Amino acid sequence: KNGTLPSHRDGTVKQPAENRATSGRVSDLAGKIPFLSCLNDEEMIILRHLIKEKTFAKDQVILREEDTPNYLYFIYAGKVKIVQSGANGKQKVIAVHQQGDYFGEMAILDGNTEPASVVALENTRIGLLSGEVFRKHFMTNNKILREVIQLLCGRLRDAWSLVKVMSFADAEHRVRAVLNYMGARFGVPNADGTLIRFRLTHGDIAGFASLSRETVTRILSRLEKADEIEARPRREILLKPAFLKK
């Protein structure tokens, strides 16, 4: 009644179930995101209390290009795509992020607008940390700054990989480059080759390669007949040795 939280018999404060769930997800993220693993106990407590949670449906826009977001976004569950709109109105996919990744760091660091839109590829649960909190509590930590620099280098390398995709005039080379990129980013080696553990539709590949969906379908069918790839359940793709050797 007086607004205090209920206590256990031993005097410790009970957390609401929702807060306990968020706290658990933040702890899980700490093992996947390098700069979170640099936080001390006090900083982790701050993070658990100040991070907010929001759910986005498939195809829902999380961030729009030219927005000025004031949050760092952590992916608790699901996947998102980063897209830019061309002069012709077509959307070009420039990156994909999944559970354990984060985005929004550029606007947090330089205060400028977001260079691309972020769209949920499936039902996605996001943790939001305000830029003010991040700058106040975490930007003074040299270990965190080093990890953020490494992240930005990784983002740049991803961008270079996708620039390489667009450098190919031939449609099949573009599709191969996308599959190689996805294999390096999300692939799991096994006895049969490399399995891309990602629900990858023909439309997704078309967005990466700036090709029509019909063109991508024809090329994938040709690669499958040549025993270079194999479509697996849940829209996963196996890159076979014949593909990986080329």
PDB file of C-alpha atoms in Angstrom:
ATOM      1  CA  LYS A   1       0.000   0.000   0.000  1.00  0.00           C
ATOM      2  CA  ASN A   2       2.870   2.394   0.742  1.00  0.00           C
ATOM      3  CA  GLY A   3       4.503   1.620  -2.636  1.00  0.00           C
ATOM      4  CA  THR A   4       7.326  -0.538  -1.274  1.00  0.00           C
ATOM      5  CA  LEU A   5       8.139  -3.886  -2.855  1.00  0.00           C
ATOM      6  CA  PRO A   6       7.147  -7.061  -0.943  1.00  0.00           C
ATOM      7  CA  SER A   7       9.945  -8.891   0.874  1.00  0.00           C
ATOM      8  CA  HIS A   8      10.945 -12.507   1.356  1.00  0.00           C
ATOM      9  CA  ARG A   9      11.080 -13.897   4.904  1.00  0.00           C
ATOM     10  CA  ASP A  10      14.834 -13.324   4.948  1.00  0.00           C
ATOM     11  CA  GLY A  11      14.267  -9.632   4.326  1.00  0.00           C
ATOM     12  CA  THR A  12      15.425  -9.515   0.691  1.00  0.00           C
ATOM     13  CA  VAL A  13      13.185  -7.637  -1.721  1.00  0.00           C
ATOM     14  CA  LYS A  14      10.984  -9.605  -4.085  1.00  0.00           C
ATOM     15  CA  GLN A  15      11.209  -8.524  -7.706  1.00  0.00           C
ATOM     16  CA  PRO A  16       8.057  -8.584  -9.840  1.00  0.00           C
ATOM     17  CA  ALA A  17       8.082 -11.510 -12.284  1.00  0.00           C
ATOM     18  CA  GLU A  18       8.484  -9.127 -15.232  1.00  0.00           C
ATOM     19  CA  ASN A  19      11.566  -7.499 -13.653  1.00  0.00           C
ATOM     20  CA  ARG A  20      13.091 -10.904 -12.867  1.00  0.00           C
ATOM     21  CA  ALA A  21      12.591 -11.952 -16.493  1.00  0.00           C
ATOM     22  CA  THR A  22      14.233  -8.754 -17.786  1.00  0.00           C
ATOM     23  CA  SER A  23      17.102  -9.160 -15.321  1.00  0.00           C
ATOM     24  CA  GLY A  24      17.660 -12.718 -16.573  1.00  0.00           C
ATOM     25  CA  ARG A  25      17.682 -11.595 -20.202  1.00  0.00           C
ATOM     26  CA  VAL A  26      20.208  -8.839 -19.430  1.00  0.00           C
ATOM     27  CA  SER A  27      22.440 -11.408 -17.718  1.00  0.00           C
ATOM     28  CA  ASP A  28      22.148 -13.685 -20.775  1.00  0.00           C
ATOM     29  CA  LEU A  29      23.156 -10.798 -23.044  1.00  0.00           C
ATOM     30  CA  ALA A  30      26.233 -10.109 -20.924  1.00  0.00           C
ATOM     31  CA  GLY A  31      27.645 -13.447 -22.050  1.00  0.00           C
ATOM     32  CA  LYS A  32      27.066 -12.658 -25.741  1.00  0.00           C
ATOM     33  CA  ILE A  33      27.929  -8.963 -26.060  1.00  0.00           C
ATOM     34  CA  PRO A  34      31.609  -8.262 -25.292  1.00  0.00           C
ATOM     35  CA  PHE A  35      31.205  -4.780 -23.859  1.00  0.00           C
ATOM     36  CA  LEU A  36      28.539  -5.936 -21.388  1.00  0.00           C
ATOM     37  CA  SER A  37      30.935  -8.537 -20.024  1.00  0.00           C
ATOM     38  CA  CYS A  38      33.241  -5.624 -19.096  1.00  0.00           C
ATOM     39  CA  LEU A  39      30.688  -4.207 -16.664  1.00  0.00           C
ATOM     40  CA  ASN A  40      31.276  -4.524 -12.945  1.00  0.00           C
ATOM     41  CA  ASP A  41      28.538  -5.622 -10.541  1.00  0.00           C
ATOM     42  CA  GLU A  42      27.393  -2.061  -9.856  1.00  0.00           C
ATOM     43  CA  GLU A  43      27.107  -1.255 -13.576  1.00  0.00           C
ATOM     44  CA  MET A  44      25.186  -4.477 -14.211  1.00  0.00           C
ATOM     45  CA  ILE A  45      22.688  -3.520 -11.501  1.00  0.00           C
ATOM     46  CA  ILE A  46      22.225  -0.121 -13.174  1.00  0.00           C
ATOM     47  CA  LEU A  47      21.739  -1.775 -16.542  1.00  0.00           C
ATOM     48  CA  ARG A  48      19.145  -4.232 -15.211  1.00  0.00           C
ATOM     49  CA  HIS A  49      17.097  -1.451 -13.629  1.00  0.00           C
ATOM     50  CA  LEU A  50      17.247   1.085 -16.459  1.00  0.00           C
ATOM     51  CA  ILE A  51      16.849  -1.087 -19.547  1.00  0.00           C
ATOM     52  CA  LYS A  52      13.314  -1.148 -20.978  1.00  0.00           C
ATOM     53  CA  GLU A  53      11.710  -3.894 -22.994  1.00  0.00           C
ATOM     54  CA  LYS A  54       9.476  -3.714 -26.062  1.00  0.00           C
ATOM     55  CA  THR A  55       8.096  -6.298 -28.495  1.00  0.00           C
ATOM     56  CA  PHE A  56       7.827  -5.757 -32.260  1.00  0.00           C
ATOM     57  CA  ALA A  57       5.764  -7.846 -34.689  1.00  0.00           C
ATOM     58  CA  LYS A  58       7.164  -9.261 -37.929  1.00  0.00           C
ATOM     59  CA  ASP A  59       7.689  -6.505 -40.544  1.00  0.00           C
ATOM     60  CA  GLN A  60       7.156  -3.762 -37.945  1.00  0.00           C
ATOM     61  CA  VAL A  61       9.531  -0.800 -38.273  1.00  0.00           C
ATOM     62  CA  ILE A  62      11.683  -0.391 -35.167  1.00  0.00           C
ATOM     63  CA  LEU A  63      13.675   2.609 -36.398  1.00  0.00           C
ATOM     64  CA  ARG A  64      13.186   4.757 -39.471  1.00  0.00           C
ATOM     65  CA  GLU A  65      15.969   6.150 -41.615  1.00  0.00           C
ATOM     66  CA  GLU A  66      16.745   9.761 -40.627  1.00  0.00           C
ATOM     67  CA  ASP A  67      15.254   9.278 -37.143  1.00  0.00           C
ATOM     68  CA  THR A  68      17.351  10.580 -34.267  1.00  0.00           C
ATOM     69  CA  PRO A  69      17.042   7.745 -31.753  1.00  0.00           C
ATOM     70  CA  ASN A  70      18.229   8.179 -28.217  1.00  0.00           C
ATOM     71  CA  TYR A  71      18.486   4.497 -27.382  1.00  0.00           C
ATOM     72  CA  LEU A  72      20.841   1.591 -27.742  1.00  0.00           C
ATOM     73  CA  TYR A  73      18.844  -1.466 -28.817  1.00  0.00           C
ATOM     74  CA  PHE A  74      19.628  -5.018 -27.629  1.00  0.00           C
ATOM     75  CA  ILE A  75      17.999  -7.996 -29.339  1.00  0.00           C
ATOM     76  CA  TYR A  76      16.657 -10.366 -26.667  1.00  0.00           C
ATOM     77  CA  ALA A  77      14.928 -12.614 -29.202  1.00  0.00           C
ATOM     78  CA  GLY A  78      14.243 -12.539 -32.937  1.00  0.00           C
ATOM     79  CA  LYS A  79      16.010 -10.974 -35.925  1.00  0.00           C
ATOM     80  CA  VAL A  80      16.034  -7.595 -37.641  1.00  0.00           C
ATOM     81  CA  LYS A  81      17.183  -6.309 -41.005  1.00  0.00           C
ATOM     82  CA  ILE A  82      18.880  -2.984 -41.672  1.00  0.00           C
ATOM     83  CA  VAL A  83      17.601  -1.400 -44.887  1.00  0.00           C
ATOM     84  CA  GLN A  84      18.183   1.747 -46.900  1.00  0.00           C
ATOM     85  CA  SER A  85      15.787   3.219 -49.444  1.00  0.00           C
ATOM     86  CA  GLY A  86      17.154   3.983 -52.904  1.00  0.00           C
ATOM     87  CA  ALA A  87      16.200   6.849 -55.184  1.00  0.00           C
ATOM     88  CA  ASN A  88      13.782   4.508 -56.973  1.00  0.00           C
ATOM     89  CA  GLY A  89      12.000   3.698 -53.700  1.00  0.00           C
ATOM     90  CA  LYS A  90      13.394   0.164 -53.541  1.00  0.00           C
ATOM     91  CA  GLN A  91      14.753  -1.057 -50.224  1.00  0.00           C
ATOM     92  CA  LYS A  92      18.269  -2.459 -50.064  1.00  0.00           C
ATOM     93  CA  VAL A  93      19.172  -4.797 -47.198  1.00  0.00           C
ATOM     94  CA  ILE A  94      22.581  -3.850 -45.810  1.00  0.00           C
ATOM     95  CA  ALA A  95      22.795  -6.019 -42.679  1.00  0.00           C
ATOM     96  CA  VAL A  96      20.970  -8.547 -40.526  1.00  0.00           C
ATOM     97  CA  HIS A  97      21.166  -8.821 -36.741  1.00  0.00           C
ATOM     98  CA  GLN A  98      19.923 -11.611 -34.490  1.00  0.00           C
ATOM     99  CA  GLN A  99      19.551 -12.513 -30.807  1.00  0.00           C
ATOM    100  CA  GLY A 100      22.531 -11.224 -28.825  1.00  0.00           C
ATOM    101  CA  ASP A 101      23.330  -8.418 -31.293  1.00  0.00           C
ATOM    102  CA  TYR A 102      22.664  -4.733 -30.778  1.00  0.00           C
ATOM    103  CA  PHE A 103      22.219  -1.618 -32.927  1.00  0.00           C
ATOM    104  CA  GLY A 104      21.683   2.132 -32.674  1.00  0.00           C
ATOM    105  CA  GLU A 105      25.233   2.755 -31.481  1.00  0.00           C
ATOM    106  CA  MET A 106      26.112   5.246 -34.243  1.00  0.00           C
ATOM    107  CA  ALA A 107      23.417   7.738 -33.287  1.00  0.00           C
ATOM    108  CA  ILE A 108      24.286   7.292 -29.604  1.00  0.00           C
ATOM    109  CA  LEU A 109      27.967   8.038 -30.273  1.00  0.00           C
ATOM    110  CA  ASP A 110      27.746  10.972 -32.693  1.00  0.00           C
ATOM    111  CA  GLY A 111      24.220  12.316 -32.113  1.00  0.00           C
ATOM    112  CA  ASN A 112      23.371  12.258 -35.825  1.00  0.00           C
ATOM    113  CA  THR A 113      20.350  10.695 -37.492  1.00  0.00           C
ATOM    114  CA  GLU A 114      20.056   6.970 -38.104  1.00  0.00           C
ATOM    115  CA  PRO A 115      21.606   6.095 -41.507  1.00  0.00           C
ATOM    116  CA  ALA A 116      19.147   3.254 -42.204  1.00  0.00           C
ATOM    117  CA  SER A 117      15.812   1.802 -41.146  1.00  0.00           C
ATOM    118  CA  VAL A 118      15.520  -1.248 -38.884  1.00  0.00           C
ATOM    119  CA  VAL A 119      12.680  -3.710 -39.486  1.00  0.00           C
ATOM    120  CA  ALA A 120      11.741  -6.859 -37.553  1.00  0.00           C
ATOM    121  CA  LEU A 121      12.212  -9.996 -39.682  1.00  0.00           C
ATOM    122  CA  GLU A 122      10.107 -11.960 -37.193  1.00  0.00           C
ATOM    123  CA  ASN A 123       8.447 -11.320 -33.854  1.00  0.00           C
ATOM    124  CA  THR A 124      11.294  -9.650 -31.969  1.00  0.00           C
ATOM    125  CA  ARG A 125      11.853  -8.632 -28.351  1.00  0.00           C
ATOM    126  CA  ILE A 126      14.115  -5.640 -27.824  1.00  0.00           C
ATOM    127  CA  GLY A 127      15.789  -4.115 -24.757  1.00  0.00           C
ATOM    128  CA  LEU A 128      16.232  -0.331 -24.911  1.00  0.00           C
ATOM    129  CA  LEU A 129      18.904   1.597 -23.008  1.00  0.00           C
ATOM    130  CA  SER A 130      18.795   5.399 -23.201  1.00  0.00           C
ATOM    131  CA  GLY A 131      21.776   7.198 -24.689  1.00  0.00           C
ATOM    132  CA  GLU A 132      21.992   9.425 -21.636  1.00  0.00           C
ATOM    133  CA  VAL A 133      22.403   6.421 -19.332  1.00  0.00           C
ATOM    134  CA  PHE A 134      24.915   4.779 -21.673  1.00  0.00           C
ATOM    135  CA  ARG A 135      27.068   7.897 -21.926  1.00  0.00           C
ATOM    136  CA  LYS A 136      26.903   8.632 -18.206  1.00  0.00           C
ATOM    137  CA  HIS A 137      27.640   5.175 -16.838  1.00  0.00           C
ATOM    138  CA  PHE A 138      29.508   3.302 -19.561  1.00  0.00           C
ATOM    139  CA  MET A 139      31.433   5.675 -21.865  1.00  0.00           C
ATOM    140  CA  THR A 140      33.982   6.404 -19.134  1.00  0.00           C
ATOM    141  CA  ASN A 141      35.005   2.723 -19.085  1.00  0.00           C
ATOM    142  CA  ASN A 142      38.076   2.207 -21.302  1.00  0.00           C
ATOM    143  CA  LYS A 143      37.371  -1.515 -21.716  1.00  0.00           C
ATOM    144  CA  ILE A 144      33.897  -0.736 -23.025  1.00  0.00           C
ATOM    145  CA  LEU A 145      35.283   1.898 -25.408  1.00  0.00           C
ATOM    146  CA  ARG A 146      37.738  -0.647 -26.857  1.00  0.00           C
ATOM    147  CA  GLU A 147      34.916  -3.143 -27.375  1.00  0.00           C
ATOM    148  CA  VAL A 148      32.743  -0.496 -29.063  1.00  0.00           C
ATOM    149  CA  ILE A 149      35.627   0.346 -31.419  1.00  0.00           C
ATOM    150  CA  GLN A 150      35.941  -3.359 -32.296  1.00  0.00           C
ATOM    151  CA  LEU A 151      32.197  -3.475 -32.929  1.00  0.00           C
ATOM    152  CA  LEU A 152      32.395  -0.522 -35.309  1.00  0.00           C
ATOM    153  CA  CYS A 153      35.276  -2.207 -37.155  1.00  0.00           C
ATOM    154  CA  GLY A 154      33.143  -5.344 -37.495  1.00  0.00           C
ATOM    155  CA  ARG A 155      30.214  -3.303 -38.815  1.00  0.00           C
ATOM    156  CA  LEU A 156      32.542  -1.707 -41.371  1.00  0.00           C
ATOM    157  CA  ARG A 157      33.805  -5.108 -42.517  1.00  0.00           C
ATOM    158  CA  ASP A 158      30.190  -6.256 -42.947  1.00  0.00           C
ATOM    159  CA  ALA A 159      29.513  -3.167 -45.055  1.00  0.00           C
ATOM    160  CA  TRP A 160      32.538  -3.933 -47.221  1.00  0.00           C
ATOM    161  CA  SER A 161      31.254  -7.486 -47.731  1.00  0.00           C
ATOM    162  CA  LEU A 162      27.955  -6.152 -49.017  1.00  0.00           C
ATOM    163  CA  VAL A 163      29.669  -3.588 -51.226  1.00  0.00           C
ATOM    164  CA  LYS A 164      31.469  -6.552 -52.786  1.00  0.00           C
ATOM    165  CA  VAL A 165      28.074  -8.152 -53.469  1.00  0.00           C
ATOM    166  CA  MET A 166      26.989  -5.083 -55.422  1.00  0.00           C
ATOM    167  CA  SER A 167      30.256  -4.998 -57.394  1.00  0.00           C
ATOM    168  CA  PHE A 168      29.211  -8.087 -59.354  1.00  0.00           C
ATOM    169  CA  ALA A 169      27.292  -7.377 -62.550  1.00  0.00           C
ATOM    170  CA  ASP A 170      26.322 -11.043 -62.918  1.00  0.00           C
ATOM    171  CA  ALA A 171      23.199 -12.065 -60.940  1.00  0.00           C
ATOM    172  CA  GLU A 172      24.530 -15.513 -59.990  1.00  0.00           C
ATOM    173  CA  HIS A 173      27.735 -14.023 -58.578  1.00  0.00           C
ATOM    174  CA  ARG A 174      25.624 -11.668 -56.450  1.00  0.00           C
ATOM    175  CA  VAL A 175      23.566 -14.555 -55.061  1.00  0.00           C
ATOM    176  CA  ARG A 176      26.729 -16.559 -54.378  1.00  0.00           C
ATOM    177  CA  ALA A 177      28.256 -13.573 -52.581  1.00  0.00           C
ATOM    178  CA  VAL A 178      25.139 -13.185 -50.397  1.00  0.00           C
ATOM    179  CA  LEU A 179      25.191 -16.882 -49.492  1.00  0.00           C
ATOM    180  CA  ASN A 180      28.907 -16.689 -48.679  1.00  0.00           C
ATOM    181  CA  TYR A 181      28.267 -13.652 -46.468  1.00  0.00           C
ATOM    182  CA  MET A 182      25.373 -15.346 -44.661  1.00  0.00           C
ATOM    183  CA  GLY A 183      27.444 -18.507 -44.289  1.00  0.00           C
ATOM    184  CA  ALA A 184      30.281 -16.548 -42.673  1.00  0.00           C
ATOM    185  CA  ARG A 185      27.860 -14.600 -40.453  1.00  0.00           C
ATOM    186  CA  PHE A 186      25.382 -17.301 -39.426  1.00  0.00           C
ATOM    187  CA  GLY A 187      26.830 -20.575 -40.717  1.00  0.00           C
ATOM    188  CA  VAL A 188      27.513 -23.661 -38.616  1.00  0.00           C
ATOM    189  CA  PRO A 189      29.973 -26.187 -40.125  1.00  0.00           C
ATOM    190  CA  ASN A 190      28.847 -29.818 -40.129  1.00  0.00           C
ATOM    191  CA  ALA A 191      29.682 -33.055 -41.920  1.00  0.00           C
ATOM    192  CA  ASP A 192      27.642 -31.994 -44.985  1.00  0.00           C
ATOM    193  CA  GLY A 193      29.046 -28.485 -45.402  1.00  0.00           C
ATOM    194  CA  THR A 194      27.970 -25.219 -43.760  1.00  0.00           C
ATOM    195  CA  LEU A 195      24.391 -24.792 -42.560  1.00  0.00           C
ATOM    196  CA  ILE A 196      23.112 -21.207 -42.553  1.00  0.00           C
ATOM    197  CA  ARG A 197      21.128 -21.145 -39.301  1.00  0.00           C
ATOM    198  CA  PHE A 198      18.867 -18.359 -40.433  1.00  0.00           C
ATOM    199  CA  ARG A 199      15.360 -18.306 -41.891  1.00  0.00           C
ATOM    200  CA  LEU A 200      16.426 -16.998 -45.287  1.00  0.00           C
ATOM    201  CA  THR A 201      13.649 -16.422 -47.820  1.00  0.00           C
ATOM    202  CA  HIS A 202      14.175 -15.842 -51.526  1.00  0.00           C
ATOM    203  CA  GLY A 203      12.883 -12.326 -50.929  1.00  0.00           C
ATOM    204  CA  ASP A 204      15.557 -11.738 -48.269  1.00  0.00           C
ATOM    205  CA  ILE A 205      18.320 -12.805 -50.665  1.00  0.00           C
ATOM    206  CA  ALA A 206      16.788 -10.621 -53.392  1.00  0.00           C
ATOM    207  CA  GLY A 207      16.892  -7.659 -51.005  1.00  0.00           C
ATOM    208  CA  PHE A 208      20.573  -8.220 -50.259  1.00  0.00           C
ATOM    209  CA  ALA A 209      21.528  -8.728 -53.911  1.00  0.00           C
ATOM    210  CA  SER A 210      19.224  -6.035 -55.371  1.00  0.00           C
ATOM    211  CA  LEU A 211      17.661  -8.592 -57.691  1.00  0.00           C
ATOM    212  CA  SER A 212      14.092  -9.672 -58.340  1.00  0.00           C
ATOM    213  CA  ARG A 213      12.724 -12.526 -56.262  1.00  0.00           C
ATOM    214  CA  GLU A 214      12.053 -14.504 -59.456  1.00  0.00           C
ATOM    215  CA  THR A 215      15.701 -14.203 -60.539  1.00  0.00           C
ATOM    216  CA  VAL A 216      16.901 -15.399 -57.125  1.00  0.00           C
ATOM    217  CA  THR A 217      14.496 -18.377 -57.219  1.00  0.00           C
ATOM    218  CA  ARG A 218      15.829 -19.459 -60.628  1.00  0.00           C
ATOM    219  CA  ILE A 219      19.460 -19.193 -59.488  1.00  0.00           C
ATOM    220  CA  LEU A 220      18.859 -21.096 -56.234  1.00  0.00           C
ATOM    221  CA  SER A 221      17.035 -23.832 -58.161  1.00  0.00           C
ATOM    222  CA  ARG A 222      20.010 -24.114 -60.524  1.00  0.00           C
ATOM    223  CA  LEU A 223      22.471 -24.312 -57.617  1.00  0.00           C
ATOM    224  CA  GLU A 224      20.355 -26.976 -55.933  1.00  0.00           C
ATOM    225  CA  LYS A 225      20.214 -29.081 -59.112  1.00  0.00           C
ATOM    226  CA  ALA A 226      24.005 -28.764 -59.359  1.00  0.00           C
ATOM    227  CA  ASP A 227      24.211 -30.201 -55.803  1.00  0.00           C
ATOM    228  CA  GLU A 228      25.888 -27.057 -54.498  1.00  0.00           C
ATOM    229  CA  ILE A 229      23.205 -26.115 -51.986  1.00  0.00           C
ATOM    230  CA  GLU A 230      20.265 -27.787 -50.263  1.00  0.00           C
ATOM    231  CA  ALA A 231      17.101 -26.191 -48.922  1.00  0.00           C
ATOM    232  CA  ARG A 232      16.512 -27.406 -45.372  1.00  0.00           C
ATOM    233  CA  PRO A 233      13.457 -27.152 -43.076  1.00  0.00           C
ATOM    234  CA  ARG A 234      12.708 -23.745 -41.511  1.00  0.00           C
ATOM    235  CA  ARG A 235      14.106 -22.030 -44.641  1.00  0.00           C
ATOM    236  CA  GLU A 236      17.684 -22.802 -43.697  1.00  0.00           C
ATOM    237  CA  ILE A 237      20.185 -23.374 -46.504  1.00  0.00           C
ATOM    238  CA  LEU A 238      23.045 -25.883 -46.532  1.00  0.00           C
ATOM    239  CA  LEU A 239      26.122 -24.790 -48.470  1.00  0.00           C
ATOM    240  CA  LYS A 240      27.662 -28.011 -49.745  1.00  0.00           C
ATOM    241  CA  PRO A 241      31.375 -28.622 -50.420  1.00  0.00           C
ATOM    242  CA  ALA A 242      30.888 -28.049 -54.163  1.00  0.00           C
ATOM    243  CA  PHE A 243      29.593 -24.541 -53.397  1.00  0.00           C
ATOM    244  CA  LEU A 244      32.277 -23.755 -50.828  1.00  0.00           C
ATOM    245  CA  LYS A 245      35.086 -24.715 -53.213  1.00  0.00           C
ATOM    246  CA  LYS A 246      34.065 -22.067 -55.767  1.00  0.00           C
TER     247      LYS A 246
END
